Coordinates of C-alpha atoms in Angstrom, one line a residue:
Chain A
X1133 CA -2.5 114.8 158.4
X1134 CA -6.1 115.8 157.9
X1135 CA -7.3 114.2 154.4
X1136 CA -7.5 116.4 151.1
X1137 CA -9.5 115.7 147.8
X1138 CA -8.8 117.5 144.5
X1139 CA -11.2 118.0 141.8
X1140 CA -11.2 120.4 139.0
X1141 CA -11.7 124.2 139.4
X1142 CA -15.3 125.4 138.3
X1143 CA -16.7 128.9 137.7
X1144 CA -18.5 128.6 140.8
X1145 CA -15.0 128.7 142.7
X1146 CA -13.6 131.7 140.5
X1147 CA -15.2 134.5 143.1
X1148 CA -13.0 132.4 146.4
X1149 CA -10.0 132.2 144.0
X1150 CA -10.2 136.0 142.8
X1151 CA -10.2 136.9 146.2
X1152 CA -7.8 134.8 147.4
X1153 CA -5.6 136.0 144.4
X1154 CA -5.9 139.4 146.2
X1155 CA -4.6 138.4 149.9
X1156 CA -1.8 140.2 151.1
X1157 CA 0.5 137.2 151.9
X1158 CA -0.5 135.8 148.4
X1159 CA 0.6 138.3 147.3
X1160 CA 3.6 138.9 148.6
X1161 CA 4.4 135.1 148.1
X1162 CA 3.3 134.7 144.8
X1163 CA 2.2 137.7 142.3
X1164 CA 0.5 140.7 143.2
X1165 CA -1.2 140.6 139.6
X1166 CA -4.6 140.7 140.9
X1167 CA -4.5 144.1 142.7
X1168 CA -4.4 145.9 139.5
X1169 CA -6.4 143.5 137.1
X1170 CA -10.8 144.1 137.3
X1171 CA -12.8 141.8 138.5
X1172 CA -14.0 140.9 135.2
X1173 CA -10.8 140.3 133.8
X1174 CA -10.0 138.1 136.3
X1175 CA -12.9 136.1 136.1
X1176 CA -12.9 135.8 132.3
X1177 CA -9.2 134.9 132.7
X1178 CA -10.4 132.2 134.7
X1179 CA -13.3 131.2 132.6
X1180 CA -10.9 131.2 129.7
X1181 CA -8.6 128.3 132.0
X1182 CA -11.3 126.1 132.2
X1183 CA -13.1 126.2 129.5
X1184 CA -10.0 126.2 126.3
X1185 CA -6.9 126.1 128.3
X1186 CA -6.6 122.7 129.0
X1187 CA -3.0 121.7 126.9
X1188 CA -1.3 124.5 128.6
X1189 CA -2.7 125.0 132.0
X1190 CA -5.5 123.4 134.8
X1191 CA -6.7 124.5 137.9
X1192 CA -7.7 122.2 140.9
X1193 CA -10.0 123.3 143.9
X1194 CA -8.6 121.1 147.2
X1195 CA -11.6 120.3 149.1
X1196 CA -10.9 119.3 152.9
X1197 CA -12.7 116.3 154.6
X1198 CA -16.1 117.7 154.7
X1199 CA -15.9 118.7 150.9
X1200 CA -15.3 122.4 151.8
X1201 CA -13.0 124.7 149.8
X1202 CA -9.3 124.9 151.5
X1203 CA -7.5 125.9 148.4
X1204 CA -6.4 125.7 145.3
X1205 CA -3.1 124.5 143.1
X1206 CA -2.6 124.8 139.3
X1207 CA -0.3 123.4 137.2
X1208 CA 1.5 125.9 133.6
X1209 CA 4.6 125.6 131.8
X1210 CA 3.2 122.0 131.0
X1211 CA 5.2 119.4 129.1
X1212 CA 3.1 117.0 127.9
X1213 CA 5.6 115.2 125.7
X1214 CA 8.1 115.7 128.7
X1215 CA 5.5 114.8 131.4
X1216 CA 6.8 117.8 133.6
X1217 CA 5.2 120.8 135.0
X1218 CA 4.9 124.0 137.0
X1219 CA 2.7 123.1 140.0
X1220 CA 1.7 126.2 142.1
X1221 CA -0.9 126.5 145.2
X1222 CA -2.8 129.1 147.0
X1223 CA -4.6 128.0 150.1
X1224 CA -7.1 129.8 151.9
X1225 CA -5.8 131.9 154.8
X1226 CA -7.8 130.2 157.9
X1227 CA -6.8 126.9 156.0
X1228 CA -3.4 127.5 156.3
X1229 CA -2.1 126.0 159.1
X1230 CA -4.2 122.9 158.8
X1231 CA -4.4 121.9 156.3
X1232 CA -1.6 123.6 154.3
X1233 CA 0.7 120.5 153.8
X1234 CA -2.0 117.8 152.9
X1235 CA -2.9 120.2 150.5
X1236 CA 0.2 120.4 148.6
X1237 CA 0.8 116.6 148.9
X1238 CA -2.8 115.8 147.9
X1239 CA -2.1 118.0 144.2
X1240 CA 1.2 116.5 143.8
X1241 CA 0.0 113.2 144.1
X1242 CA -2.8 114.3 142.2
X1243 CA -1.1 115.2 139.3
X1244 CA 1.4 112.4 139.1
X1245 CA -1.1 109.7 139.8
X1246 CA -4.0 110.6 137.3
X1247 CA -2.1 113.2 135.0
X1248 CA 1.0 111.1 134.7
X1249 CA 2.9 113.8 135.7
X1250 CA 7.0 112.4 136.0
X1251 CA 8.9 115.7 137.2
X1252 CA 7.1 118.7 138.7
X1253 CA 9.1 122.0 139.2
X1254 CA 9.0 124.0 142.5
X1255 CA 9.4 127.2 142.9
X1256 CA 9.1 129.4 146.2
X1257 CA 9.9 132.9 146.9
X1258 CA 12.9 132.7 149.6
X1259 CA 10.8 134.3 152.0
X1260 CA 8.2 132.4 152.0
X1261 CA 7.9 129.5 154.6
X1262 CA 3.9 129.2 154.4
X1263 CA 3.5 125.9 152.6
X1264 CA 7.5 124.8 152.9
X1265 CA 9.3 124.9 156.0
X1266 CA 12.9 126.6 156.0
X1267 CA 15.4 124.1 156.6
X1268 CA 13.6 122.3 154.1
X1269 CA 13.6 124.8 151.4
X1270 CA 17.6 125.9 152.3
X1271 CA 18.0 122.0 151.6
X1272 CA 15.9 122.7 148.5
X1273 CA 17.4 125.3 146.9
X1274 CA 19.1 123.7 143.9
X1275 CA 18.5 126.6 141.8
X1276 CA 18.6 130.5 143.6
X1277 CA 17.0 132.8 141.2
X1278 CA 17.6 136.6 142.6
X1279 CA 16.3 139.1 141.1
X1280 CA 12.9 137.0 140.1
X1281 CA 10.0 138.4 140.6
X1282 CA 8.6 141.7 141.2
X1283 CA 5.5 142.1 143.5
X1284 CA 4.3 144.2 146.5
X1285 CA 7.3 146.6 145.7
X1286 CA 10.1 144.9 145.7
X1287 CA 12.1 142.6 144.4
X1288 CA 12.1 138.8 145.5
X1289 CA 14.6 135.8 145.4
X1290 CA 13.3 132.6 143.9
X1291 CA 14.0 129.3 145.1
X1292 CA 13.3 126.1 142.2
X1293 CA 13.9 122.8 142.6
X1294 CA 12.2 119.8 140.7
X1295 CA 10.9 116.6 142.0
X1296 CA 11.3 113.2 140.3
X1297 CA 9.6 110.0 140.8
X1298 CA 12.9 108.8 142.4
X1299 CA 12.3 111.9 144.9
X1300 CA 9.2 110.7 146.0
X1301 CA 10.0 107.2 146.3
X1302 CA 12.9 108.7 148.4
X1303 CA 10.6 110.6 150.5
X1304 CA 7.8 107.6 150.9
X1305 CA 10.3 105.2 152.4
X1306 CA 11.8 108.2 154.9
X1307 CA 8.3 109.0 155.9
X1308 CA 7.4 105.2 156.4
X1309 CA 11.0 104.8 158.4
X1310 CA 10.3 107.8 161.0
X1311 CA 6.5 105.7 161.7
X1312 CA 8.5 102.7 162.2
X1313 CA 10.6 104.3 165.0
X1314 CA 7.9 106.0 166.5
X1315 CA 6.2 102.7 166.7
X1316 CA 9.2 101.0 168.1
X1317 CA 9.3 103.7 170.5
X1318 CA 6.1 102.9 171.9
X1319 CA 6.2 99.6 171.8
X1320 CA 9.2 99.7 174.1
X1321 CA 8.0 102.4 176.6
X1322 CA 5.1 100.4 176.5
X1323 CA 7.2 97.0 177.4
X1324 CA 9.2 98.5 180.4
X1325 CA 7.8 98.5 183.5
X1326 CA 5.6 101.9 184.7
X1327 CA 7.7 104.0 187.3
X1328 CA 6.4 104.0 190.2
Chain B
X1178 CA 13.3 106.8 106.3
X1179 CA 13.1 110.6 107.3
X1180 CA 9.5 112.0 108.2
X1181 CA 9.4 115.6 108.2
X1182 CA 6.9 117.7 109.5
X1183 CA 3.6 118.4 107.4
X1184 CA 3.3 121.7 105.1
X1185 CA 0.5 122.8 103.1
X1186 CA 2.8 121.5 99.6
X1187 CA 1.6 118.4 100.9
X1188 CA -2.1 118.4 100.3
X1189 CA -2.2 115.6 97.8
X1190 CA -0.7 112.8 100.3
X1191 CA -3.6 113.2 101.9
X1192 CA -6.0 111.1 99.7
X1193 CA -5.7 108.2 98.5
X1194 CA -6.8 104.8 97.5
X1195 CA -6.1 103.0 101.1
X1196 CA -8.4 101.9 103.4
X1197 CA -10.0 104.7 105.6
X1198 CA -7.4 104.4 109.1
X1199 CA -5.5 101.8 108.2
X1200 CA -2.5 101.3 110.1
X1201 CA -0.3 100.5 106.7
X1202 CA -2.1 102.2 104.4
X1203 CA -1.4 101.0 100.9
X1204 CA -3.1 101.5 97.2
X1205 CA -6.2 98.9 97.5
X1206 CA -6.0 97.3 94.1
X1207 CA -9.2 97.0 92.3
X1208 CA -10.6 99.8 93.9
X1209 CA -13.6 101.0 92.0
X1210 CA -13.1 104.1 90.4
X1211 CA -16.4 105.3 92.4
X1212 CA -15.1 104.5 95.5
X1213 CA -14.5 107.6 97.8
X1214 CA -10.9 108.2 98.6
X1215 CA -9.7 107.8 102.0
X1216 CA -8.3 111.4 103.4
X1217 CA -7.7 112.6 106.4
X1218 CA -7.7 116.2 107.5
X1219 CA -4.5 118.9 106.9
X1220 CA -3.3 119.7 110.7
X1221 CA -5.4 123.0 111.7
X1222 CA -4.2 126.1 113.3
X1223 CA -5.3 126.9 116.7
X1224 CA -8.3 128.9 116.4
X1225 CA -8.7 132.7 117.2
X1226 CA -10.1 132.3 120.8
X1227 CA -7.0 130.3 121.2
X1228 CA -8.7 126.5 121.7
X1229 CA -5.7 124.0 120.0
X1230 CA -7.1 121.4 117.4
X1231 CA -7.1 117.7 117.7
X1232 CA -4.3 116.6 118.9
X1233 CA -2.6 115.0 115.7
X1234 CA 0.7 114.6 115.2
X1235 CA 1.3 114.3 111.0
X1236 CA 4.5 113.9 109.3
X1237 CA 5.9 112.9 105.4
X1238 CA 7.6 110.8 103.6
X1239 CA 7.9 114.0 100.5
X1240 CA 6.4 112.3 97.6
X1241 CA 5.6 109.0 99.2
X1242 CA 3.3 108.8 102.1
X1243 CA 2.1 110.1 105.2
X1244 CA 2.4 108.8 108.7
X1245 CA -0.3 110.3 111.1
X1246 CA -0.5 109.9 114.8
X1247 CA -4.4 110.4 115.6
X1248 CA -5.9 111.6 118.7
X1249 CA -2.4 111.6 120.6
X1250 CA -3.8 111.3 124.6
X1251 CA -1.1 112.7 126.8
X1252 CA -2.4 111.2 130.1
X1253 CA -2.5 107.7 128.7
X1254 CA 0.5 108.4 126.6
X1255 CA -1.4 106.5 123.5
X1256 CA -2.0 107.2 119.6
X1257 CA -3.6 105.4 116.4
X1258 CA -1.0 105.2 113.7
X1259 CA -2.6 105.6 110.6
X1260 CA 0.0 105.4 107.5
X1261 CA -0.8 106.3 103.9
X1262 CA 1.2 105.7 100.9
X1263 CA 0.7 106.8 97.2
X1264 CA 1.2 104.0 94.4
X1265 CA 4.6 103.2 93.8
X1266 CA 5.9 103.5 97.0
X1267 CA 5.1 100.2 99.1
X1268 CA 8.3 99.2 98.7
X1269 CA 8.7 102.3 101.7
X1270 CA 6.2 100.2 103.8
X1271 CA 8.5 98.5 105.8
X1272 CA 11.7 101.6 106.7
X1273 CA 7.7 103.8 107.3
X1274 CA 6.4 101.7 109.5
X1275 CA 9.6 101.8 111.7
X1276 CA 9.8 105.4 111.7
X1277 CA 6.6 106.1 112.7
X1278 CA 6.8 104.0 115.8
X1279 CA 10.6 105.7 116.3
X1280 CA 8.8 108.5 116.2
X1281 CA 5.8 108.0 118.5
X1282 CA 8.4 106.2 121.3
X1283 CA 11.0 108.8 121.3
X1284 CA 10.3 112.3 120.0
X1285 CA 7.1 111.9 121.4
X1286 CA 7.8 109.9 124.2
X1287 CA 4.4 107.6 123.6
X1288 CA 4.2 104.4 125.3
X1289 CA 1.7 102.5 123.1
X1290 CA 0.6 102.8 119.6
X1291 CA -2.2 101.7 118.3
X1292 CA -4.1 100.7 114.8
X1293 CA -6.7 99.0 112.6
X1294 CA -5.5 96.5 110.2
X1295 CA -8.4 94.7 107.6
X1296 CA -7.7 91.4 106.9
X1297 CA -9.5 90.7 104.2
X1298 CA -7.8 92.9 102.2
X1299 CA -4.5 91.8 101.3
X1300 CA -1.8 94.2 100.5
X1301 CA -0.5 95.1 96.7
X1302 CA 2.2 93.1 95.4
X1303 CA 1.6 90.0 97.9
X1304 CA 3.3 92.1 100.3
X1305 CA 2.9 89.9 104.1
X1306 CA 1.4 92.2 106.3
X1307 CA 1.4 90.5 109.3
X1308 CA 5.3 89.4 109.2
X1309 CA 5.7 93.6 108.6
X1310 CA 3.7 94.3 111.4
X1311 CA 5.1 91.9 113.6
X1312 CA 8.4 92.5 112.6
X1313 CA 8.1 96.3 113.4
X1314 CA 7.3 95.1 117.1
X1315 CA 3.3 95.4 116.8
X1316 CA 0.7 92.3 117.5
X1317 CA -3.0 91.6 116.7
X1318 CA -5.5 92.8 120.2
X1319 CA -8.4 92.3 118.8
X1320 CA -10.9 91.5 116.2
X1321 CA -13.8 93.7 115.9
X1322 CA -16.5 91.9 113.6
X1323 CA -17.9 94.1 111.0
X1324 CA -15.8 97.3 112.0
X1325 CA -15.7 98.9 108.2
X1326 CA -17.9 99.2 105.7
X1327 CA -16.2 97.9 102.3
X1328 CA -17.9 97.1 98.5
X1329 CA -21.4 97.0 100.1
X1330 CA -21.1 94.6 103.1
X1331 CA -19.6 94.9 106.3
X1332 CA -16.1 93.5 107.2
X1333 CA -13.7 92.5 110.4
X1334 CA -11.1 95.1 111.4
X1335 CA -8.1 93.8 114.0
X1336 CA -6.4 96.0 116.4
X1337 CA -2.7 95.8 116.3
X1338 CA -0.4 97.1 119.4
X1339 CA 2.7 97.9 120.5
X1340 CA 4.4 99.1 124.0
X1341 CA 7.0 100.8 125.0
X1342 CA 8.4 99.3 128.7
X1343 CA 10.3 101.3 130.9
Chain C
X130 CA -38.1 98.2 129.4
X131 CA -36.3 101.6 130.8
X132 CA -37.9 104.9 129.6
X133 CA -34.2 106.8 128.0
X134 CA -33.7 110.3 127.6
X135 CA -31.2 111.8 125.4
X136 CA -29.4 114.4 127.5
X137 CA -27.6 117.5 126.0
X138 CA -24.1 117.4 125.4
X139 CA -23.6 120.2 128.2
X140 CA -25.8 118.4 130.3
X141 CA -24.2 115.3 129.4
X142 CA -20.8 116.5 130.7
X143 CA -22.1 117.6 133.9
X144 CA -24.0 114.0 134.8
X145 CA -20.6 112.6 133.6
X146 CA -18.8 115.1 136.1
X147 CA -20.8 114.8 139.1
X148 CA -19.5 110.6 139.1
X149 CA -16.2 111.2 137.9
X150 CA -15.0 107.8 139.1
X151 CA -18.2 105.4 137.6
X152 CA -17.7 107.3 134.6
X153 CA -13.7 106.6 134.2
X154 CA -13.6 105.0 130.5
X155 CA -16.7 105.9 129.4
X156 CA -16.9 106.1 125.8
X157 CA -13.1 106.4 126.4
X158 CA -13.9 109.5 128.1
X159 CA -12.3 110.2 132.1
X160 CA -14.1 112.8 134.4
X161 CA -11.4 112.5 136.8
X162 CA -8.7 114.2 134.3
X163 CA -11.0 115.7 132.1
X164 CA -13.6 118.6 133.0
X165 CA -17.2 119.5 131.9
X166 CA -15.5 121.7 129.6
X167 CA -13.1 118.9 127.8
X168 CA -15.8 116.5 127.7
X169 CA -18.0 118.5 126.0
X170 CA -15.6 119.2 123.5
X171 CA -14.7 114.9 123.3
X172 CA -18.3 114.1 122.8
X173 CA -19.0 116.6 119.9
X174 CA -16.2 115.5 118.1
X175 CA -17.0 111.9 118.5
X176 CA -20.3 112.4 117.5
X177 CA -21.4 111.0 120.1
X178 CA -24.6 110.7 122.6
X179 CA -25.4 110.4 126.2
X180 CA -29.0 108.6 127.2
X181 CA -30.2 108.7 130.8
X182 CA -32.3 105.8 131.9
X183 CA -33.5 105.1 135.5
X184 CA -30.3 107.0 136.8
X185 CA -27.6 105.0 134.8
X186 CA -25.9 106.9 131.7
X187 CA -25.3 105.4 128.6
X188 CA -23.8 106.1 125.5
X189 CA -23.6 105.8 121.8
X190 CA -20.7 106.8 119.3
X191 CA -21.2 106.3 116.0
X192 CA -18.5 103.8 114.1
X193 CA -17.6 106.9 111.0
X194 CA -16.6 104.1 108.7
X195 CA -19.1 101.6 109.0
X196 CA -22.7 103.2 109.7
X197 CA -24.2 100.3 110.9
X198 CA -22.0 99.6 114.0
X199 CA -22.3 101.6 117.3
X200 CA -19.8 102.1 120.2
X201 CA -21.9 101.7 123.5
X202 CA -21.2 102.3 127.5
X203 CA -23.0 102.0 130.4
X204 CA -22.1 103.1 133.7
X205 CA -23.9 100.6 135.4
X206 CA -24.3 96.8 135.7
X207 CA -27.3 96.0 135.1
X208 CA -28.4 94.7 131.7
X209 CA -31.6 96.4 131.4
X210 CA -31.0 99.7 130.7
X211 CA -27.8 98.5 127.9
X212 CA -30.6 96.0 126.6
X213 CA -32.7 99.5 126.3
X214 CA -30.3 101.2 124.1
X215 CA -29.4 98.5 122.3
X216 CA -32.5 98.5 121.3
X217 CA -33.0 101.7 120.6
X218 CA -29.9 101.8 118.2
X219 CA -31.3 98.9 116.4
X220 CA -34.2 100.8 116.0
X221 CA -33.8 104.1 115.1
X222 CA -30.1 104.0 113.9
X223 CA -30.6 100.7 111.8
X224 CA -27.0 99.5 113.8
X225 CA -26.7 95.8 113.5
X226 CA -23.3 95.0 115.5
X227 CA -22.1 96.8 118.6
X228 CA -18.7 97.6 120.4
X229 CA -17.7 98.3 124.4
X230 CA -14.1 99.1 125.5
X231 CA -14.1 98.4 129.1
X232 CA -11.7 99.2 131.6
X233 CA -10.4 95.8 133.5
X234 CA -13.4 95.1 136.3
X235 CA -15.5 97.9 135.0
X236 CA -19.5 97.5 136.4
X237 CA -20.2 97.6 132.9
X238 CA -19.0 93.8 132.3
X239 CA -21.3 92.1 133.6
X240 CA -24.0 94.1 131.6
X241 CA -22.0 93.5 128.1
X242 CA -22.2 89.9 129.1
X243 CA -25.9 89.4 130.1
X244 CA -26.6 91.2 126.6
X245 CA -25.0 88.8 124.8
X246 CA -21.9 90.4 124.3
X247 CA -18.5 88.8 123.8
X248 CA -14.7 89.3 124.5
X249 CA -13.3 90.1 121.0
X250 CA -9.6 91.0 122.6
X251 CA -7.4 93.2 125.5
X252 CA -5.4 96.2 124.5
X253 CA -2.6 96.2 127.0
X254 CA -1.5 99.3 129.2
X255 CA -4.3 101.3 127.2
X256 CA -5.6 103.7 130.5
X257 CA -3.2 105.4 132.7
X258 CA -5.4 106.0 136.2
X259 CA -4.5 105.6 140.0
X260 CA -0.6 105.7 139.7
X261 CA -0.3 102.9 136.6
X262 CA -1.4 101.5 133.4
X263 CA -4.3 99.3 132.8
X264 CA -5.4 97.1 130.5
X265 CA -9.0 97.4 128.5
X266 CA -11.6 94.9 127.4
X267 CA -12.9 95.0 123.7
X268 CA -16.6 93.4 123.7
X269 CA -18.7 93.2 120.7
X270 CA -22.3 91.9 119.5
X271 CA -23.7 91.4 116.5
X272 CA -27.1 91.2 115.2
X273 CA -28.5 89.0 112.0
X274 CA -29.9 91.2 109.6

């Protein structure tokens, strides 16, 4: 998995986010807001976020390995007292395929790590297997909001499910389990003898 | 002991005759009558532009004291306790004190609170401070030489602690 | 002795920002969680100031209830540029005793010690950074006078 840095969101990144804001798949997977707000709403909405926002929401730019912009993620509904929160992500259209899952495990870790962050809610539109693969999100889908959203025309089911530090634990040790095997797999095609 | 939240009825907890910060906070006795009162600000509400205040978290006792949690950090899940209580009421110290750390552990869901305690200032009545302190699960840090200003010289300040596990 | 600037507190964010992670505990202050914008907003209410000298930042907070006592950081180890302010606080803000809170293995250690600093106690689990809590070093000086 190619390797993702977060750091905070900066008014030089607001003109990359606004337009990112108004992609079509963005906005079909996550709010077509955008598309009717100016440009200067949009930026002072921004500007707003990082310069008085910071007990309800923050915004992260994810920077790929050579520092460059791949996307962003930003975290609302925050319960400080609860340590839980929203986490949502955009990333940039040529990132997408990737560097689309090291950027959503870079701001979850992210957040749990240095904003002590227990619980962080999901939520995907049911069509949407950008960032989340299918069989994943079917296995996911705890809670199946219909009826959720409305954006590009029409309306949109919502999939949420939260994620505990017992869930990432959970997913650590599966992840460290299927390098083991492949490791024992090599080791033994390695061992027998090469066909001739 | 129940703390409620803080109204504006409440004003005159507010000053006193404690030590400035002081984790128990009770009347000093020979104060002069020149001395500045220790006080500590009413909770503000969140300006127009929508910026929050300080992050304070301050509750009463009606009638006998305030607790304050100062500076609450979210991240590090940490505050400064800072309790004030008029004359008359230390015998309140001790069912305060536990309150304010039930309090900062479970509706808040703190992991550590913090304070300053000044030695050389003993407390009314021949009170024992430390066995109160200790009692109520907190224990001395560190001593800071010369951290307040008292009567015209400089004196030693301790940190006291406790933490939540698990 | 290293020439110090006093920066800006806008400015002073931004240096703190650009090295988020030799700045972590800085006048209790964390660039990693905390952007330009919040730590802005931390040093005016602390009162406090940021000095640049030879590339290292340090600061100064004042102590509200005891005038003559200063809360210092450095991001660096070296003792020079802390002996500098130091100095500096003795000189122009009368203080005659200082205090550090230090992050566990913090750079700035070694240049609290070499000033003649000592450990005046540990406050347990203080800093929650890098997936855990951590504890943090109390140091304090004092000068006759």
């Amino acid at each position: 998995m190619p390797f993702v840095t977060v750091r905070h969101f900066t008014e030089d990144d607001i003109p990359t986010r606004t337009a990112l804001l108004r992609e079509s798949r963005f906005q079909a997977n996550l709010t077509d807001f955008a598309v009717v707000s100016a440009d200067d709403a949009l930026t002072a909405n921004q500007r707003r976020t990082i310069e008085r926002e910071h007990a309800v929401k923050r915004m992260f730019t994810l920077c790929g390995s050579g520092g460059g912009t791949v996307g962003f993620a930003w975290i609302t509904s925050i319960d400080w007292p609860g340590q839980t929160c929203e986490l949502s992500f955009g990333v940039l259209p040529e990132c997408r395929g990737r560097y689309g899952a090291a950027a959503v495990a870079a701001a979850h870790a992210h957040i749990r790590a240095e904003l002590n962050m227990r619980v962080v809610v999901n939520q995907v539109l049911e069509h949407n297997t950008m960032l989340v693969p299918a069989e994943l999100l079917s296995e996911q889908r705890r809670v199946r909001c219909a009826y959720d959203s409305y954006t590009v025309g029409e309306w949109r089911t919502a999939c949420y499910w939260t994620e505990s530090e017992q869930d990432v634990a959970r997913q650590r040790e599966q992840a460290a389990q299927r390098r083991r095997a492949i490791a024992d797999r090599i080791r033994t095609a390695s061992a027998s003898p090469l066909p001739s | 002991m129940m703390l409620r939240g803080y109204r504006d009825s409440d004003l005159p907890l507010l000053s006193g005759d404690w030590l400035p910060g002081e984790l128990l906070g009770l009347p000093v006795p020979g104060r002069p009558p020149l001395a500045e009162p220790a006080r500590v600000p009413a909770p503000r509400d969140p300006a127009e532009d929508g910026a929050t205040g300080e992050d304070d978290e301050l509750c009463v006792v009606p009638g006998a004291g305030f607790v304050r949690l100062a500076a609450v950090d979210w991240v590090h899940r940490r505050a400064r306790l800072e309790i004030g209580l008029r004359p008359g009421a230390e015998g309140g110290a001790e069912p305060l004190l536990k309150a304010a750390l039930d309090h900062a552990f479970r509706a808040l869901n703190l992991r550590r609170v913090f304070g300053w305690v000044t030695p050389a200032v003993p407390l009314p009545s021949g009170l024992p401070r430390d066995a109160l302190l200790r009692d109520a699960g907190l224990a001395p840090e560190a001593d800071v030489p010369r951290a307040l200003w008292l009567d015209g010289r400089p004196v030693a300040r301790q940190i006291w602690g406790a933490t939540r596990h698990g | 002795m290293a020439d110090l600037s006093l920066l800006g507190t806008a400015e002073a964010a931004a240096r703190l920002s650009a090295a988020p992670q030799t700045a972590r505990g800085f006048l209790g202050l964390d660039p990693v969680t905390q952007n330009a914008a919040l730590l802005a907003r931390e040093l005016t209410r602390t009162g406090a100031q940021v000095l640049s000298a030879d590339g290292v930042l340090l600061g100064y907070a004042p102590n509200s209830v005891q005038p003559r006592q200063g809360w210092v950081a450095t991001t660096s180890a070296d003792p020079a540029p802390l002996a500098a302010l130091l100095d500096f606080l003795r000189t122009y803000r009368r203080c005659t005793s200082y205090v550090a809170e230090v992050p566990e293995g913090a750079p700035a250690v070694a240049a609290l010690e070499a000033c003649g600093f000592t450990g005046a106690g540990r406050l347990p689990g203080h800093v929650f950074h890098s997936g855990g809590y951590h504890d943090v070093l109390v140091y304090s000086a004092t000068q006759e006078g």
